[in-house]
Amino acid sequence: MTTPDHVTSYAAADELYRIHLRHLDYCLVCRVSAECGEGVRMRRAVRAARLTADKGQPRPT
Ligand SMILES: [Zn+2]
């Protein structure tokens, strides 16, 4: 394994985000009103994955 952890983390966050977008596309509840439980769960997962990815990213000083 030569891929740094933060790279795979960003890829995972991206994938989750795409899944979320796809859900928004076909989910009538998310489209018509606010959000369904699944949509909220997905958004949380995306945010958590991005936080994890950011932690792996070295910060410029
Ligand atoms: Zn939904």
Short mmCIF file of N, CA, C and O and ligand atoms in Angstrom, two decimals:
data_model
loop_
_atom_site.label_atom_id
_atom_site.label_comp_id
_atom_site.label_asym_id
_atom_site.label_seq_id
_atom_site.Cartn_x
_atom_site.Cartn_y
_atom_site.Cartn_z
N MET A 1 0.84 -1.20 0.00
CA MET A 1 0.00 0.00 0.00
C MET A 1 0.87 1.25 0.00
O MET A 1 1.57 1.53 0.96
N THR A 2 0.83 2.00 -1.08
CA THR A 2 1.64 3.21 -1.15
C THR A 2 0.79 4.48 -1.08
O THR A 2 1.31 5.57 -1.07
N THR A 3 -0.55 4.29 -1.05
CA THR A 3 -1.43 5.46 -1.01
C THR A 3 -1.51 6.03 0.40
O THR A 3 -1.80 5.29 1.32
N PRO A 4 -1.22 7.32 0.54
CA PRO A 4 -1.35 7.95 1.88
C PRO A 4 -2.78 7.88 2.37
O PRO A 4 -3.72 7.89 1.57
N ASP A 5 -2.93 7.82 3.69
CA ASP A 5 -4.25 7.68 4.29
C ASP A 5 -5.21 8.79 3.89
O ASP A 5 -6.37 8.55 3.63
N HIS A 6 -4.71 10.02 3.85
CA HIS A 6 -5.63 11.13 3.58
C HIS A 6 -6.17 11.08 2.16
O HIS A 6 -7.26 11.57 1.90
N VAL A 7 -5.42 10.48 1.24
CA VAL A 7 -5.90 10.37 -0.14
C VAL A 7 -7.09 9.44 -0.20
O VAL A 7 -8.12 9.76 -0.80
N THR A 8 -6.99 8.29 0.45
CA THR A 8 -8.11 7.35 0.46
C THR A 8 -9.28 7.94 1.23
O THR A 8 -10.43 7.70 0.89
N SER A 9 -8.98 8.74 2.26
CA SER A 9 -10.06 9.37 3.01
C SER A 9 -10.83 10.34 2.14
O SER A 9 -12.06 10.39 2.18
N TYR A 10 -10.11 11.13 1.34
CA TYR A 10 -10.79 12.07 0.45
C TYR A 10 -11.60 11.32 -0.61
O TYR A 10 -12.71 11.74 -0.97
N ALA A 11 -11.05 10.21 -1.10
CA ALA A 11 -11.78 9.41 -2.08
C ALA A 11 -13.06 8.86 -1.47
O ALA A 11 -14.11 8.87 -2.11
N ALA A 12 -12.98 8.44 -0.23
CA ALA A 12 -14.15 7.90 0.45
C ALA A 12 -15.19 9.00 0.66
O ALA A 12 -16.38 8.79 0.46
N ALA A 13 -14.74 10.20 1.04
CA ALA A 13 -15.65 11.32 1.24
C ALA A 13 -16.32 11.69 -0.08
O ALA A 13 -17.51 11.98 -0.12
N ASP A 14 -15.55 11.70 -1.15
CA ASP A 14 -16.10 12.00 -2.47
C ASP A 14 -17.17 10.99 -2.87
O ASP A 14 -18.22 11.35 -3.39
N GLU A 15 -16.87 9.73 -2.62
CA GLU A 15 -17.81 8.67 -2.99
C GLU A 15 -19.10 8.82 -2.20
O GLU A 15 -20.19 8.71 -2.76
N LEU A 16 -18.97 9.10 -0.91
CA LEU A 16 -20.16 9.28 -0.08
C LEU A 16 -20.97 10.47 -0.57
O LEU A 16 -22.21 10.44 -0.59
N TYR A 17 -20.28 11.52 -0.97
CA TYR A 17 -20.96 12.73 -1.45
C TYR A 17 -21.73 12.42 -2.73
O TYR A 17 -22.86 12.86 -2.92
N ARG A 18 -21.11 11.63 -3.61
CA ARG A 18 -21.80 11.25 -4.85
C ARG A 18 -23.03 10.42 -4.56
O ARG A 18 -24.08 10.60 -5.19
N ILE A 19 -22.92 9.51 -3.61
CA ILE A 19 -24.06 8.68 -3.23
C ILE A 19 -25.19 9.56 -2.69
O ILE A 19 -26.36 9.38 -3.01
N HIS A 20 -24.79 10.56 -1.89
CA HIS A 20 -25.77 11.48 -1.33
C HIS A 20 -26.48 12.26 -2.44
O HIS A 20 -27.70 12.39 -2.45
N LEU A 21 -25.71 12.78 -3.40
CA LEU A 21 -26.29 13.52 -4.51
C LEU A 21 -27.26 12.66 -5.30
O LEU A 21 -28.33 13.11 -5.72
N ARG A 22 -26.87 11.41 -5.52
CA ARG A 22 -27.72 10.49 -6.26
C ARG A 22 -29.03 10.28 -5.49
O ARG A 22 -30.11 10.21 -6.07
N HIS A 23 -28.92 10.19 -4.18
CA HIS A 23 -30.11 10.01 -3.36
C HIS A 23 -31.04 11.23 -3.52
O HIS A 23 -32.23 11.09 -3.70
N LEU A 24 -30.45 12.44 -3.45
CA LEU A 24 -31.25 13.65 -3.59
C LEU A 24 -31.96 13.68 -4.94
O LEU A 24 -33.03 14.27 -5.09
N ASP A 25 -31.35 13.05 -5.91
CA ASP A 25 -31.89 13.03 -7.26
C ASP A 25 -33.19 12.25 -7.37
O ASP A 25 -34.11 12.65 -8.06
N TYR A 26 -33.24 11.13 -6.68
CA TYR A 26 -34.42 10.28 -6.84
C TYR A 26 -35.35 10.29 -5.64
O TYR A 26 -36.47 9.78 -5.72
N CYS A 27 -34.89 10.84 -4.50
CA CYS A 27 -35.71 10.79 -3.29
C CYS A 27 -36.76 11.91 -3.33
O CYS A 27 -36.42 13.09 -3.33
N LEU A 28 -38.02 11.52 -3.36
CA LEU A 28 -39.10 12.50 -3.41
C LEU A 28 -39.20 13.31 -2.13
O LEU A 28 -39.51 14.49 -2.15
N VAL A 29 -38.93 12.67 -1.00
CA VAL A 29 -39.02 13.36 0.28
C VAL A 29 -38.01 14.50 0.34
O VAL A 29 -38.32 15.64 0.69
N CYS A 30 -36.77 14.21 -0.02
CA CYS A 30 -35.72 15.23 0.01
C CYS A 30 -36.01 16.33 -1.01
O CYS A 30 -35.70 17.49 -0.80
N ARG A 31 -36.62 15.96 -2.13
CA ARG A 31 -36.86 16.94 -3.18
C ARG A 31 -38.02 17.86 -2.82
O ARG A 31 -37.97 19.06 -3.03
N VAL A 32 -39.08 17.27 -2.29
CA VAL A 32 -40.30 18.03 -2.03
C VAL A 32 -40.20 18.85 -0.74
O VAL A 32 -40.44 20.05 -0.74
N SER A 33 -39.84 18.19 0.34
CA SER A 33 -39.79 18.94 1.60
C SER A 33 -38.35 19.09 2.08
O SER A 33 -37.50 19.52 1.33
N ALA A 34 -38.10 18.77 3.32
CA ALA A 34 -36.76 18.98 3.87
C ALA A 34 -35.87 17.79 3.57
O ALA A 34 -35.22 17.72 2.53
N GLU A 35 -35.82 16.84 4.48
CA GLU A 35 -34.94 15.71 4.33
C GLU A 35 -35.56 14.48 4.96
O GLU A 35 -36.24 14.59 5.97
N CYS A 36 -35.30 13.34 4.36
CA CYS A 36 -35.73 12.11 4.98
C CYS A 36 -34.61 11.62 5.90
O CYS A 36 -33.50 12.15 5.87
N GLY A 37 -34.89 10.62 6.70
CA GLY A 37 -33.89 10.12 7.64
C GLY A 37 -32.64 9.64 6.94
O GLY A 37 -31.52 9.86 7.41
N GLU A 38 -32.83 9.02 5.80
CA GLU A 38 -31.69 8.50 5.05
C GLU A 38 -30.81 9.64 4.54
O GLU A 38 -29.59 9.58 4.58
N GLY A 39 -31.47 10.70 4.06
CA GLY A 39 -30.71 11.85 3.57
C GLY A 39 -29.87 12.49 4.66
O GLY A 39 -28.72 12.86 4.45
N VAL A 40 -30.46 12.62 5.86
CA VAL A 40 -29.74 13.20 6.98
C VAL A 40 -28.55 12.33 7.35
O VAL A 40 -27.44 12.82 7.58
N ARG A 41 -28.78 11.03 7.38
CA ARG A 41 -27.71 10.10 7.73
C ARG A 41 -26.57 10.19 6.74
O ARG A 41 -25.39 10.18 7.10
N MET A 42 -26.92 10.28 5.46
CA MET A 42 -25.89 10.37 4.43
C MET A 42 -25.09 11.66 4.56
O MET A 42 -23.88 11.67 4.40
N ARG A 43 -25.80 12.77 4.84
CA ARG A 43 -25.10 14.05 4.96
C ARG A 43 -24.13 14.02 6.13
O ARG A 43 -23.02 14.54 6.07
N ARG A 44 -24.55 13.38 7.21
CA ARG A 44 -23.66 13.25 8.37
C ARG A 44 -22.45 12.41 8.02
O ARG A 44 -21.33 12.72 8.44
N ALA A 45 -22.68 11.36 7.26
CA ALA A 45 -21.57 10.48 6.88
C ALA A 45 -20.57 11.23 6.01
O ALA A 45 -19.36 11.08 6.16
N VAL A 46 -21.09 12.06 5.09
CA VAL A 46 -20.22 12.85 4.23
C VAL A 46 -19.38 13.80 5.07
O VAL A 46 -18.17 13.92 4.90
N ARG A 47 -20.05 14.48 6.02
CA ARG A 47 -19.33 15.45 6.84
C ARG A 47 -18.27 14.76 7.70
O ARG A 47 -17.15 15.25 7.84
N ALA A 48 -18.62 13.61 8.26
CA ALA A 48 -17.67 12.88 9.10
C ALA A 48 -16.48 12.42 8.26
O ALA A 48 -15.33 12.51 8.70
N ALA A 49 -16.76 11.96 7.05
CA ALA A 49 -15.68 11.49 6.18
C ALA A 49 -14.75 12.63 5.79
O ALA A 49 -13.53 12.48 5.71
N ARG A 50 -15.34 13.82 5.58
CA ARG A 50 -14.51 14.98 5.22
C ARG A 50 -13.66 15.44 6.39
O ARG A 50 -12.53 15.86 6.21
N LEU A 51 -14.23 15.38 7.59
CA LEU A 51 -13.45 15.73 8.78
C LEU A 51 -12.27 14.80 8.93
O LEU A 51 -11.16 15.22 9.22
N THR A 52 -12.52 13.51 8.72
CA THR A 52 -11.45 12.52 8.81
C THR A 52 -10.38 12.80 7.77
O THR A 52 -9.18 12.76 8.05
N ALA A 53 -10.82 13.15 6.56
CA ALA A 53 -9.87 13.43 5.48
C ALA A 53 -9.05 14.67 5.80
O ALA A 53 -7.84 14.71 5.55
N ASP A 54 -9.70 15.69 6.37
CA ASP A 54 -8.98 16.92 6.70
C ASP A 54 -7.93 16.70 7.78
O ASP A 54 -6.87 17.31 7.75
N LYS A 55 -8.24 15.80 8.69
CA LYS A 55 -7.26 15.52 9.76
C LYS A 55 -6.02 14.89 9.19
O LYS A 55 -4.93 15.06 9.73
N GLY A 56 -6.17 14.13 8.10
CA GLY A 56 -5.01 13.47 7.50
C GLY A 56 -4.21 14.41 6.62
O GLY A 56 -3.11 14.07 6.21
N GLN A 57 -4.77 15.56 6.33
CA GLN A 57 -4.09 16.50 5.44
C GLN A 57 -3.09 17.35 6.21
O GLN A 57 -3.47 18.01 7.17
N PRO A 58 -1.83 17.33 5.80
CA PRO A 58 -0.84 18.18 6.47
C PRO A 58 -1.15 19.66 6.21
O PRO A 58 -1.46 20.04 5.08
N ARG A 59 -1.09 20.45 7.25
CA ARG A 59 -1.40 21.87 7.10
C ARG A 59 -0.14 22.70 6.83
O ARG A 59 0.87 22.51 7.48
N PRO A 60 -0.21 23.61 5.89
CA PRO A 60 0.92 24.51 5.66
C PRO A 60 1.06 25.47 6.83
O PRO A 60 0.06 25.96 7.35
N THR A 61 2.27 25.72 7.25
CA THR A 61 2.46 26.59 8.41
C THR A 61 2.91 27.99 8.01
O THR A 61 3.44 28.17 6.95
ZN ZN B 1 -34.19 11.39 1.02
#
